[in-house]
Coordinates of C-alpha atoms in Angstrom, one line a residue:
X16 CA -4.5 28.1 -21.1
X17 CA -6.2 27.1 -24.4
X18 CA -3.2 26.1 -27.0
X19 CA -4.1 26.1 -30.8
X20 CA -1.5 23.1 -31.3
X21 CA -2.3 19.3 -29.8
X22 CA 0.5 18.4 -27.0
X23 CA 0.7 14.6 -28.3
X24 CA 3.2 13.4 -25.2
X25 CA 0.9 15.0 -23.1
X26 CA -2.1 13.1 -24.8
X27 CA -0.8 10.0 -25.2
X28 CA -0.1 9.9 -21.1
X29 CA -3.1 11.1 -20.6
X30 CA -4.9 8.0 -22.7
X31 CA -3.7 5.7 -20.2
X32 CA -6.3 6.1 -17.5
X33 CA -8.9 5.7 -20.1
X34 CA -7.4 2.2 -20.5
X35 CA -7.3 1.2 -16.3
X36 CA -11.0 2.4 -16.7
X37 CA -12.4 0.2 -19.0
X38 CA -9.9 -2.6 -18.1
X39 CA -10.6 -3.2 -14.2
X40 CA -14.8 -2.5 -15.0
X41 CA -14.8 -5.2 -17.8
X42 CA -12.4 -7.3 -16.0
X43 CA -15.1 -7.4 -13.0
X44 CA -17.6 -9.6 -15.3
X45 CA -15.0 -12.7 -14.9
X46 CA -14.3 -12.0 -11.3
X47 CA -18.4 -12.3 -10.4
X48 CA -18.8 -15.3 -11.3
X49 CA -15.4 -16.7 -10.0
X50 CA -16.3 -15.4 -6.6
X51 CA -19.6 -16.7 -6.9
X52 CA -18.4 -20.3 -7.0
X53 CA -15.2 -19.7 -5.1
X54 CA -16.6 -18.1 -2.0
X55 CA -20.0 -20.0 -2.4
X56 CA -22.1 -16.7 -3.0
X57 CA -25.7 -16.2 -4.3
X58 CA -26.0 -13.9 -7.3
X59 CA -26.9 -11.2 -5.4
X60 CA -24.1 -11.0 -3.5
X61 CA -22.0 -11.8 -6.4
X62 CA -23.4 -8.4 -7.6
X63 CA -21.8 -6.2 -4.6
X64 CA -18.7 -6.0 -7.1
X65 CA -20.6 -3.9 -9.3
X66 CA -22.0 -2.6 -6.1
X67 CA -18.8 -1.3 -4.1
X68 CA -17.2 -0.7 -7.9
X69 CA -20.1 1.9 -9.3
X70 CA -21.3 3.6 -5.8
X71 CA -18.0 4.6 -5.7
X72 CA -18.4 6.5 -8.3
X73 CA -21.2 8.6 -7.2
X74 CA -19.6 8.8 -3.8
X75 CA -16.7 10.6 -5.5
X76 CA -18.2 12.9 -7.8
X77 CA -20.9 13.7 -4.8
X78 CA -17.7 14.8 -2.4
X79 CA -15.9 16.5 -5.4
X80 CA -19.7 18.5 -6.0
X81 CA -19.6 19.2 -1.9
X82 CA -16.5 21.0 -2.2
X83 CA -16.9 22.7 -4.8
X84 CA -19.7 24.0 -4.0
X85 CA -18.7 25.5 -0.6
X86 CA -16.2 27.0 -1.5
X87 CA -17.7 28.8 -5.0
X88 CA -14.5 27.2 -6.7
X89 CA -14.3 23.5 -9.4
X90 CA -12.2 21.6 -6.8
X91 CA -10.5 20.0 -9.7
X92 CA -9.7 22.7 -11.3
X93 CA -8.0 23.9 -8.4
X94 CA -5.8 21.1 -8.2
X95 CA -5.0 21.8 -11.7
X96 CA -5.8 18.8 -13.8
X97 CA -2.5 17.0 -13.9
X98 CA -2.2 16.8 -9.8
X99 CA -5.9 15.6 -9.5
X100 CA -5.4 12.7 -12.0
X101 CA -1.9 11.8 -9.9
X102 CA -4.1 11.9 -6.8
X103 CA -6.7 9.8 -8.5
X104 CA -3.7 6.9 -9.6
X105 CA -2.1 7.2 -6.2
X106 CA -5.5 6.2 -4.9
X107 CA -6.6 3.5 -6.8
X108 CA -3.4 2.2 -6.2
X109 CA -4.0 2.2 -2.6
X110 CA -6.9 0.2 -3.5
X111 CA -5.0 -2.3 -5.2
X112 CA -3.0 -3.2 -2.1
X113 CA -6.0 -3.2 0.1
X114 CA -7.2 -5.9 -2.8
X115 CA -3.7 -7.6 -2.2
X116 CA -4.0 -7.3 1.3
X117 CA -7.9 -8.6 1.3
X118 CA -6.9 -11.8 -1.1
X119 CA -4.2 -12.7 1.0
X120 CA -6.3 -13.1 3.8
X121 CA -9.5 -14.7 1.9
X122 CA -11.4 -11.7 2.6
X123 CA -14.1 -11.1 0.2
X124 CA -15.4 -7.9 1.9
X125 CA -12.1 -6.7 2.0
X126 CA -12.1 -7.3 -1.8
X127 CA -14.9 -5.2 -2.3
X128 CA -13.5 -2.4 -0.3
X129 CA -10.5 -2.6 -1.9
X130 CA -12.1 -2.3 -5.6
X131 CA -14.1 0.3 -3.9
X132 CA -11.0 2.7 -3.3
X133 CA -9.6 1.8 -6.6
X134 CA -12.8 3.7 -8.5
X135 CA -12.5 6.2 -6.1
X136 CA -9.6 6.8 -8.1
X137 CA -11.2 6.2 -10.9
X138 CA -13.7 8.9 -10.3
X139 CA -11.4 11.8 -9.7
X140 CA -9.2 10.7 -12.8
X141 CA -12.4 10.7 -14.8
X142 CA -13.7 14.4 -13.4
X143 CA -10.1 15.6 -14.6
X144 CA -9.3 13.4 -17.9
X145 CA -12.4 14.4 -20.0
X146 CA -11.5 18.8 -19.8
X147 CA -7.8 18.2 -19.6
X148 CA -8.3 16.3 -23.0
X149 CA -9.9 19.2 -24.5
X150 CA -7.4 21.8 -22.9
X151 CA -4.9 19.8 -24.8
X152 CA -4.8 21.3 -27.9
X153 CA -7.6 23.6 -30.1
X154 CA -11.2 23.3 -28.5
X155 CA -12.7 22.8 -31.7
X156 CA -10.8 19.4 -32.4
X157 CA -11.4 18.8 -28.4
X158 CA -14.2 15.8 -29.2
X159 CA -11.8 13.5 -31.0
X160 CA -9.3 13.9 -27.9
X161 CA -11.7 12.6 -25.8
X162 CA -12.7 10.4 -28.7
X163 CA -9.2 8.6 -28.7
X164 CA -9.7 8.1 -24.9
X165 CA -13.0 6.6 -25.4
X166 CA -11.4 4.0 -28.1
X167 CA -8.7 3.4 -25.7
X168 CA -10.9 3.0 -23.0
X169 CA -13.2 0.1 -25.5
X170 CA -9.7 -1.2 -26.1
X171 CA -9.2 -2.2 -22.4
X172 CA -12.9 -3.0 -22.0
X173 CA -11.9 -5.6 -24.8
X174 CA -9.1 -7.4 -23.1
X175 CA -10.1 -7.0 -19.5
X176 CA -11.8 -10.0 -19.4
X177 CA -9.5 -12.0 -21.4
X178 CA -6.0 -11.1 -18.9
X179 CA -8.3 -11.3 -15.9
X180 CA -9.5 -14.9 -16.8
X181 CA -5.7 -15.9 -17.7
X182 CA -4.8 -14.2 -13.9
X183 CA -7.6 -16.4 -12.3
X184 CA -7.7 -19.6 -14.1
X185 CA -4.4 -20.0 -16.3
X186 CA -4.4 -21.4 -19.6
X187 CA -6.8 -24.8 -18.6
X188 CA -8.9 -25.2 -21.4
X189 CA -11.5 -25.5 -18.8
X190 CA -12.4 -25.7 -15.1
X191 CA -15.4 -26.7 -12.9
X192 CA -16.8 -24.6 -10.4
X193 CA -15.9 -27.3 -8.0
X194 CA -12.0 -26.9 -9.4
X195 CA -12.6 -23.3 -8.8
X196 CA -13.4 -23.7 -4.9
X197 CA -9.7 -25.2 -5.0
X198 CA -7.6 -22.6 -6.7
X199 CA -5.1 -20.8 -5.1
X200 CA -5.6 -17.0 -5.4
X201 CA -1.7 -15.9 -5.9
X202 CA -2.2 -15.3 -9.6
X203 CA -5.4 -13.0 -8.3
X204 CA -2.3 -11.3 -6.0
X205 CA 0.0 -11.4 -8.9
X206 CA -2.1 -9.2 -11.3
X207 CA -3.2 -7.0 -8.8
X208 CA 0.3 -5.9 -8.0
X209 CA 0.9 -5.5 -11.3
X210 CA -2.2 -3.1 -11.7
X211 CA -0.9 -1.2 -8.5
X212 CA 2.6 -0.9 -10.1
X213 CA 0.9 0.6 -13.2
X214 CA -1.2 3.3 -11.9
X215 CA 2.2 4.6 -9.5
X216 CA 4.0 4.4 -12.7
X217 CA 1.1 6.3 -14.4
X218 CA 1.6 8.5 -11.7
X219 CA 5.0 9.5 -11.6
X220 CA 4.9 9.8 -15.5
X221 CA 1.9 12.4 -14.7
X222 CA 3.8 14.2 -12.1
X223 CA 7.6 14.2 -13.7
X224 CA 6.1 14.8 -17.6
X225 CA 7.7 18.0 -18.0
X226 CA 5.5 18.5 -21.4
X227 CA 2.3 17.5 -19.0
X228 CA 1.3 21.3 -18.2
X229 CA -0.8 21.7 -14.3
X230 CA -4.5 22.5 -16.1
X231 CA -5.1 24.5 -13.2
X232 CA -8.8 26.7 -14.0
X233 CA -10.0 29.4 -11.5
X234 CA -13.3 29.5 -12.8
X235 CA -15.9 30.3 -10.4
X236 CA -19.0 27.8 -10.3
X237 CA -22.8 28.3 -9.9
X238 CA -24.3 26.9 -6.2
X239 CA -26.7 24.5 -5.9
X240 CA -27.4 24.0 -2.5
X241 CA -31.1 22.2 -2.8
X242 CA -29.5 20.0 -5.2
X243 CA -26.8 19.6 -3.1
X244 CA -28.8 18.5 0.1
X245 CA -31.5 16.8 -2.1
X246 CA -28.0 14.8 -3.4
X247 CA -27.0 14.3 0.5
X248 CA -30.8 13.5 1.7
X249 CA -30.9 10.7 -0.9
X250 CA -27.3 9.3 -0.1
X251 CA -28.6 8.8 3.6
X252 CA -32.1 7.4 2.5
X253 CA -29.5 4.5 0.3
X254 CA -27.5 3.9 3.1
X255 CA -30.5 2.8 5.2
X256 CA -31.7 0.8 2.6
X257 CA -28.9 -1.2 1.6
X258 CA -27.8 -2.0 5.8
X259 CA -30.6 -3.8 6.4
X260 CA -29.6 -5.8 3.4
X261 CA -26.0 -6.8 5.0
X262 CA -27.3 -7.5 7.8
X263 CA -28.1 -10.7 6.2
X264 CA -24.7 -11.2 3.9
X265 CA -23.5 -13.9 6.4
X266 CA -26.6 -15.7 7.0
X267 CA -25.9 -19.4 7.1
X268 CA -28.8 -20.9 4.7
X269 CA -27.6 -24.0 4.6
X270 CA -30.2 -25.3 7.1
X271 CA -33.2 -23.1 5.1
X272 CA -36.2 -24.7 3.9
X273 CA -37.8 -23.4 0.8
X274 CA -39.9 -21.3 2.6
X275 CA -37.1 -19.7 4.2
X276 CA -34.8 -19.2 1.3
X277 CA -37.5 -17.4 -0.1
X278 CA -38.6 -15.2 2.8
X279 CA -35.0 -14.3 3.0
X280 CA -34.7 -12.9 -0.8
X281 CA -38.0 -11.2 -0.7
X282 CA -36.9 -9.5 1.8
X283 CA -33.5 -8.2 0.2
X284 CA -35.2 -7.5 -2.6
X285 CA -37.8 -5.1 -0.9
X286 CA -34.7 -3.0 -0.1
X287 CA -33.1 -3.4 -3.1
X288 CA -36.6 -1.7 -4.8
X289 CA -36.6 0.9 -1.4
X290 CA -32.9 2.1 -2.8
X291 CA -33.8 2.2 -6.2
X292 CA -37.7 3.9 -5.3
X293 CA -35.5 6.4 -3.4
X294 CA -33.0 7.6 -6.4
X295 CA -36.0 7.7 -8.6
X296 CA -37.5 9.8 -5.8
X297 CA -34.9 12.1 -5.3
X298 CA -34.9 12.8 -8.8
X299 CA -38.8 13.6 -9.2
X300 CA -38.6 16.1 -6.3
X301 CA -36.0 17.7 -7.7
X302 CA -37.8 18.1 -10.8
X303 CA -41.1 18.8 -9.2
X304 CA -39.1 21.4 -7.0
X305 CA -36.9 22.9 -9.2
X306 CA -40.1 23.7 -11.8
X307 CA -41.9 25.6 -9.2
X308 CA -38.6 27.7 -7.8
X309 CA -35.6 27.7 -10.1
X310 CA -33.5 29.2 -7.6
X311 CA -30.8 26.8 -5.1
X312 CA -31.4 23.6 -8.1
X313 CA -28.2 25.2 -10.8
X314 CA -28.7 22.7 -13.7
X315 CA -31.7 20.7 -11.8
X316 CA -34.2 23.2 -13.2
X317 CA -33.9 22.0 -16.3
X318 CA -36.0 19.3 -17.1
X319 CA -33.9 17.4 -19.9
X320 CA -31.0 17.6 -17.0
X321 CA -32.7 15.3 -14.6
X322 CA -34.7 12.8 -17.1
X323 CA -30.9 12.8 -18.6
X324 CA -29.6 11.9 -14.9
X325 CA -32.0 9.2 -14.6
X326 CA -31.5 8.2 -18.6
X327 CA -27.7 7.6 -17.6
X328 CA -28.5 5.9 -14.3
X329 CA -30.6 3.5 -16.4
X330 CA -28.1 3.1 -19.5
X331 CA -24.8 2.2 -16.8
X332 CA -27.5 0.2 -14.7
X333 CA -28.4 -1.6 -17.8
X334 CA -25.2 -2.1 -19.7
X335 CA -23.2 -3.3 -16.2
X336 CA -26.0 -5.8 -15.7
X337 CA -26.0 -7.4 -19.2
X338 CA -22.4 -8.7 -18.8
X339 CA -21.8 -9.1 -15.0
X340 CA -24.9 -11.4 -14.8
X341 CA -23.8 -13.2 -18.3
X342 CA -21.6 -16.1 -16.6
X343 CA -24.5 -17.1 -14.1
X344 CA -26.6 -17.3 -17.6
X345 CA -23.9 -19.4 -19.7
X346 CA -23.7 -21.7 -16.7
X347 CA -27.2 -23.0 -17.4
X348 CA -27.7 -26.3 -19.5
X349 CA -29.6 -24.1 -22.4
X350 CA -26.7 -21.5 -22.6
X351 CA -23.7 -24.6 -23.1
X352 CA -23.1 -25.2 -19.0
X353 CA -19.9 -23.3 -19.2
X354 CA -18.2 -23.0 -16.4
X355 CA -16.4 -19.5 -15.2
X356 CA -13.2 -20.3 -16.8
X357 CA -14.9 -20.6 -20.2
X358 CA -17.0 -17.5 -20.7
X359 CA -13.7 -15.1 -21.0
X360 CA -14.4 -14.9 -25.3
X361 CA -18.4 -14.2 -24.7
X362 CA -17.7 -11.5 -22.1
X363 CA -14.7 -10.0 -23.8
X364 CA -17.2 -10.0 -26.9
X365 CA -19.9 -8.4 -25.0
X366 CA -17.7 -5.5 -23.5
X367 CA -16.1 -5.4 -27.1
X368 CA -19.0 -4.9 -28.6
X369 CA -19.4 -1.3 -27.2
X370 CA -15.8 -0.9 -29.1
X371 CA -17.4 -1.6 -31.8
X372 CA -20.1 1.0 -31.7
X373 CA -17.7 3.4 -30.1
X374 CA -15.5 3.5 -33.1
X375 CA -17.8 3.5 -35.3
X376 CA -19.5 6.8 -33.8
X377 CA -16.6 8.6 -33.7
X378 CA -16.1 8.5 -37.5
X379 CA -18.0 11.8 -37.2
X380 CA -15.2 13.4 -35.8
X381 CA -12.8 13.1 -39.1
X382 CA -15.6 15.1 -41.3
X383 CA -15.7 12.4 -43.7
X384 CA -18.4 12.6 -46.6
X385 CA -20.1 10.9 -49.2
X386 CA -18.7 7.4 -49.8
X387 CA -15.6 8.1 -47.5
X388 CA -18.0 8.1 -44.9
X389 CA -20.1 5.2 -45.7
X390 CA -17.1 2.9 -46.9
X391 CA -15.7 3.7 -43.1
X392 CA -19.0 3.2 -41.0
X393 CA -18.6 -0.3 -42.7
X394 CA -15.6 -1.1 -42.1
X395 CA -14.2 0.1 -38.9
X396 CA -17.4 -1.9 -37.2
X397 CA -15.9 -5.6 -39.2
X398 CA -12.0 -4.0 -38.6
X399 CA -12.9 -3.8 -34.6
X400 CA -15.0 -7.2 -34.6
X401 CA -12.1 -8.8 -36.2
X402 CA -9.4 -7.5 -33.4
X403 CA -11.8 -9.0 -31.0
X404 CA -11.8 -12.3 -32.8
X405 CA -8.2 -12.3 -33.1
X406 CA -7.0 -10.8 -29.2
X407 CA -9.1 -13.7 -27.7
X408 CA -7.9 -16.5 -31.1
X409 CA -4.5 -15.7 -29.7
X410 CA -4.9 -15.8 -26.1
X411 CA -5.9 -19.6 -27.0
X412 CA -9.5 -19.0 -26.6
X413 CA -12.1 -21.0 -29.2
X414 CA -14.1 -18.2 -31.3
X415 CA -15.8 -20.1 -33.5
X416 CA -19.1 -20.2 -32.1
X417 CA -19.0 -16.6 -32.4
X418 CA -17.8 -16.1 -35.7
X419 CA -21.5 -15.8 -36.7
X420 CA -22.3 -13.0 -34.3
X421 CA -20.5 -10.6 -37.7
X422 CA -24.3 -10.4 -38.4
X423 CA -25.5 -8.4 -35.4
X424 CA -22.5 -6.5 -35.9
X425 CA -24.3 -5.4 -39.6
X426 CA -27.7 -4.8 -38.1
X427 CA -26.0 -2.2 -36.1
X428 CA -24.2 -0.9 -39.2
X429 CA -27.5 -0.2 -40.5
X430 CA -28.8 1.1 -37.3
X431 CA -25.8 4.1 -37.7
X432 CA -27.1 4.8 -41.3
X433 CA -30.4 4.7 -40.0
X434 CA -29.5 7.0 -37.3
X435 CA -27.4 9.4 -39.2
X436 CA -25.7 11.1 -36.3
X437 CA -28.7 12.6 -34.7
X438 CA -29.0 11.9 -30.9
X439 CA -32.4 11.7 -30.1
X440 CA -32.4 9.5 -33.6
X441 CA -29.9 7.7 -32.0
X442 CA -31.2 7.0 -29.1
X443 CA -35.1 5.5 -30.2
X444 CA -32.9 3.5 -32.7
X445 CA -30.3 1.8 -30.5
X446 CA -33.2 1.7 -27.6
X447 CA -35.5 -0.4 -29.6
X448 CA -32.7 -2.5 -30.8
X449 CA -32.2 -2.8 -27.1
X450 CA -35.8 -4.0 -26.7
X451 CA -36.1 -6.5 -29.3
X452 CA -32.7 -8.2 -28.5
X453 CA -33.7 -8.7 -25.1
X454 CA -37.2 -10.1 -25.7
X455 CA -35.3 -12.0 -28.2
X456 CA -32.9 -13.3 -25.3
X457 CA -35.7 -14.3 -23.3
X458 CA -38.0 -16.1 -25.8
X459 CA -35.2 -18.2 -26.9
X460 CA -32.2 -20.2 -25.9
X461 CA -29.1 -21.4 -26.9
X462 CA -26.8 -18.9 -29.5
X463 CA -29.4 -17.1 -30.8
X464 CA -30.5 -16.0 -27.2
X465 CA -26.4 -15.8 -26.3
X466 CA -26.0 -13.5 -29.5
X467 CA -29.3 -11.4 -28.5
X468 CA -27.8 -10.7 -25.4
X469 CA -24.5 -9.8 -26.5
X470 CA -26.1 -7.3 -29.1
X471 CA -26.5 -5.9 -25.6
X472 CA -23.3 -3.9 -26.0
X473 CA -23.9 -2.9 -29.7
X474 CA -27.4 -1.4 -28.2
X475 CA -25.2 0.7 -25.1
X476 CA -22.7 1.4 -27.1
X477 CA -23.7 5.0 -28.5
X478 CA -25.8 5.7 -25.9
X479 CA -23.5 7.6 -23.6
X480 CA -23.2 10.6 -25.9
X481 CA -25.9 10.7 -27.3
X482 CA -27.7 11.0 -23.8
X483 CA -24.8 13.7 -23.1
X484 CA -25.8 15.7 -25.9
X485 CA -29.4 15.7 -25.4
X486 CA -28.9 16.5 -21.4
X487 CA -26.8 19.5 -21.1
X488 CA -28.2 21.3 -24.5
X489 CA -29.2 24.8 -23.7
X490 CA -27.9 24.7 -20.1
X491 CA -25.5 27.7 -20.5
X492 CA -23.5 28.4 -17.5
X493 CA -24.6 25.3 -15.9
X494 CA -23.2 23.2 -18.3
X495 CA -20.4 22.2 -16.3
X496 CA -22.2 21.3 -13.2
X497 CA -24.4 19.1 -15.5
X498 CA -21.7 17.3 -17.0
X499 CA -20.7 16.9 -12.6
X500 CA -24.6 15.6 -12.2
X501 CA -24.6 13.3 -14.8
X502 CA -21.5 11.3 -13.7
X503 CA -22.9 11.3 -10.5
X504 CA -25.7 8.8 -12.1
X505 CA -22.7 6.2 -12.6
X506 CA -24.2 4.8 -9.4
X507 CA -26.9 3.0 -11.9
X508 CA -23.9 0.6 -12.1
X509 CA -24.3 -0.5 -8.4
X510 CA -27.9 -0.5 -7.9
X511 CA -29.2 -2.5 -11.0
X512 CA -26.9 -4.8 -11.6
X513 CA -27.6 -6.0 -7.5
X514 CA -31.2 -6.2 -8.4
X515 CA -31.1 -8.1 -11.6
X516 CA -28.9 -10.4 -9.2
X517 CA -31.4 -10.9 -6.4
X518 CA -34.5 -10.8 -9.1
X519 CA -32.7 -14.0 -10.4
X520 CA -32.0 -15.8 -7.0
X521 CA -36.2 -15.8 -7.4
X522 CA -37.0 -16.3 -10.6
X523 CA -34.0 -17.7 -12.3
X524 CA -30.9 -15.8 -14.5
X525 CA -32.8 -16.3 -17.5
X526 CA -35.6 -14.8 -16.5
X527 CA -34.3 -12.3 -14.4
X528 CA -33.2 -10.1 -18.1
X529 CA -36.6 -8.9 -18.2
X530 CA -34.4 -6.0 -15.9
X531 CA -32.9 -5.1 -19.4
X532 CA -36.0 -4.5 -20.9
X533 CA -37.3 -1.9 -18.7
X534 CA -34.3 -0.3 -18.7
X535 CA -34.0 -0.2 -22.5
X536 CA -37.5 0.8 -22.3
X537 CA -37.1 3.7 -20.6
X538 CA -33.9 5.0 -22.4
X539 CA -36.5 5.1 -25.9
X540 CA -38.8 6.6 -24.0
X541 CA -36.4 9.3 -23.1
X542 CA -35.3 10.4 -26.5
X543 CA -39.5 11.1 -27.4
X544 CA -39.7 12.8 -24.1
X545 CA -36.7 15.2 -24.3
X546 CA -37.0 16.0 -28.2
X547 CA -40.5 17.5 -26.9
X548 CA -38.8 19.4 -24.0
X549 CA -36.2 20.8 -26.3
X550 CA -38.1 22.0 -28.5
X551 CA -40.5 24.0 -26.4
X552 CA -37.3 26.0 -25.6
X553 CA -37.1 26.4 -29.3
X554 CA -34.0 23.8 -29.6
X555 CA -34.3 21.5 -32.5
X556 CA -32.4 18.3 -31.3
X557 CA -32.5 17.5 -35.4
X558 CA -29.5 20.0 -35.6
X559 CA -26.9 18.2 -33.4
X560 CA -24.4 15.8 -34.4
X561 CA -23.9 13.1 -32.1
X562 CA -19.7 13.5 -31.5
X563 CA -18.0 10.1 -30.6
X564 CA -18.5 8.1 -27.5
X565 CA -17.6 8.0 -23.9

């Protein structure tokens, strides 16, 4: 199966998906707050975009992880790799037409279900793309495969936002929220159809690519079945908590006092807590569990596995929130009172800002040395901040209060020299940058709190590798199923995100960051906590190189 030479055709179809992935998630920070104002939503349920768009993800790789472990068999592998990312494309284009189907008719639930199919897709293209990337060619060279994927996929993260705001609002220079209650949603229908057209061309490019070989992989897998029913237990325990909470989605509050309003978002917000109380539950069990009987938990009796699962729940939690609750923040009178049509350039900066970091880490992969390597960690940071300036200079957008941001952008340079490739390193770095932009953000106002937040996404924007790295060290043959675990935790992106949403229905947007803090908190606190693990199994976490990003 393995080839010692890189099929390029092969590669370069397969670098597609990585762009639909980043594109339609980024894209979903302009559509919150335009369905906010059009449908006349509360930032909570703004937030079920993120909601339907992330749990899907978990729902996904959960089912795949059922299968697979009935039958003793890697489902995808199975397939072979090629047919499971066609299956994946033909699905979230179903989704795209339920999203056609669901604007048509005004339906904003239907939206949500419809965006909830498409990453449905999404999460059986992204069990598949990552090994079929390294099958692709020599193993050793497998890391800047998926490396090119994860630049591809910061590329689309880039200009998401920008051809989604052009799709809902045109080329006005700017409209009101009251303007935006009066739109007509055709150009929403418009780009939709386009995306669904995409992924069945994707598709049949997949399936007719003669130089596209099946990936198909026999391998057997190791059971878990008490991590499998802990896994099922906990999806129930969600589901309870988060009905009680639509119950209420079409309350008429028009009519509510004060007191009322607030009764009403306590309450939500208890459930929201119950859901999150429940994965952080699950998780201590199974680590409590697993450390008393190893036997039934596969990869959950290692204990740098499931503070990994919870680090990545955190770290998509965290970086999802930051930029779908950023046009509810610009929209106050300290932030500039821009309206949804006119936060496009800060978004697209935010999401871009993980391109930035992304590239920049995977300079590792091209074994540069000496000043090679320094001269590139410098530019290829100012190279990708200048294609974000000039993608959103010609879309028409105005850049120049954010030409100043370049400075961020070289604290994080020195961050990466600081860091020096090492992931826990990494990760207490980028984590307390995390920290102190945040308490920046929410001590201040105006564009130094707007840049603080965006440095946001230069903070995230390593983290998914090097939390990788540190997770499924010294796993062995349940390395795989790790990997499976850890996407799984994807689902951070629809639980957070909904509670940052509903904190700041309370407390206010602004105030409602302090989310980010905790969670940026806890991701430096897992670095101390796992180098300690690792190296009472005699692994010195000093030794790995950090490879790229996701």
């Amino acid at each position: 199966m393995t080839t010692t030479k890189t099929n390029y055709p092969a590669l370069y179809t397969l670098i597609t998906v990585f762009f639909f992935w980043g594109f339609i998630a980024a894209g979903n920070s302009i559509f919150i707050p335009f369905c906010k104002s059009y449908f006349s939503l509360d930032q909570f349920q703004s937030q079920l975009v993120d909601f339907a768009f992330y749990t899907a993800y978990y729902i996904g790789a959960l089912l795949l992880f059922a299968l697979g472990n009935s039958s003793g068999k890697d489902i995808v592998g199975k397939w072979g790799y090629k047919k499971s990312i066609v299956y994946g494309l033909l699905f979230s284009a179903l989704g795209a037409g339920v999203m056609i189907f669901a604007v048509e008719s005004n339906l904003y639930a239907g939206m949500l279900v419809g965006l909830f199919i498409v990453a449905l897709g999404f999460s059986l293209q992204q069990t598949a793309a990552n090994p079929f990337a390294i099958l692709l060619g020599n193993p050793k060279t497998g890391a800047s495969r998926v490396n090119l994927g994860g630049g591809i996929n910061s590329f689309g993260t880039t200009i998401g936002p920008i051809v989604v705001a052009l799709a809902l609002f045109g080329t006005a220079a700017s409209v009101s929220e009251e303007q935006i209650k009066a739109l007509e949603l055709n150009k929403v229908v418009i780009l939709y159809v386009g995306v669904g057209i995409l992924f069945i061309a994707a598709a049949a490019m997949f399936y007719f690519s003669r130089k596209v070989p099946d990936g198909i992989s026999d391998e057997p897998i190791e059971k878990a079945n008490k991590a499998l029913w802990t896994l099922v237990i906990m999806s129930v325990l969600l589901t309870g908590c988060f009905i009680p909470i639509f119950k209420t989605y079409q309350i008429n509050t028009v009519n509510f006092d004060k007191i009322q309003l607030l009764a009403l978002e306590q309450y939500r917000m208890r459930w929201l807590f119950g859901a999150l109380g429940v994965v952080l539950g699950a998780i201590v069990f199974s680590y409590i569990a697993a450390q008393k009987k190893a036997e039934g938990w596969g990869a959950m009796q290692y204990p740098q596995l499931v503070l990994g699962m919870l680090a990545i729940f955190t770290y998509v939690g965290v970086e999802v929130a930051i930029g779908s609750n950023l046009g509810s923040l610009l929209n106050l009178k300290e932030f500039g009172r821009l309206h949804s049509s006119d936060i496009a350039p800060y978004v697209s900066m935010y999401w871009g800002s993980l391109m930035i970091g992304r590239w920049a880490g995977a300079i590792t992969v091209f074994n540069l040395k000496g000043y090679s390597k320094t001269i590139a960690l410098i530019i290829i940071p100012l190279v990708a901040f200048g294609l974000i300036l000039g993608i959103n200079i010609l879309s028409g957008k105005d850049m120049k209060p954010l030409y100043y941001y370049v400075f961020c952008v070289l604290i994080q340079i020195g961050a990466f020299f600081i860091s020096k490739d090492k992931p826990a390193r990494t990760m207490m770095i980028f984590g307390s940058f995390g920290i102190l932009a945040m308490l920046i953000g929410l001590f201040t106002s105006g564009t130094i709190a707007i840049y603080a937040f965006l440095s946001g996404g230069l903070a995230c924007s390593i983290m998914w590798p090097a939390i990788f790295s540190l997770s499924i060290i010294g796993l062995g043959k349940y390395t795989s199923q790790g990997s499976a675990f850890l996407i799984m935790m994807i689902l951070g992106g629809g639980i957070i995100p909904p509670i940052q949403g509903k904190l700041s229905d309370i407390i206010g947007i602004h105030q409602s960051y302090i989310v980010t803090v905790v969670c940026f908190a806890y991701l430096t606190l897992f670095a101390f906590l796992v180098k300690g693990i690792l190296k009472k199994q005699n692994i010195d976490v000093d030794v790995i190189e950090l490879e790229g990003g996701h």
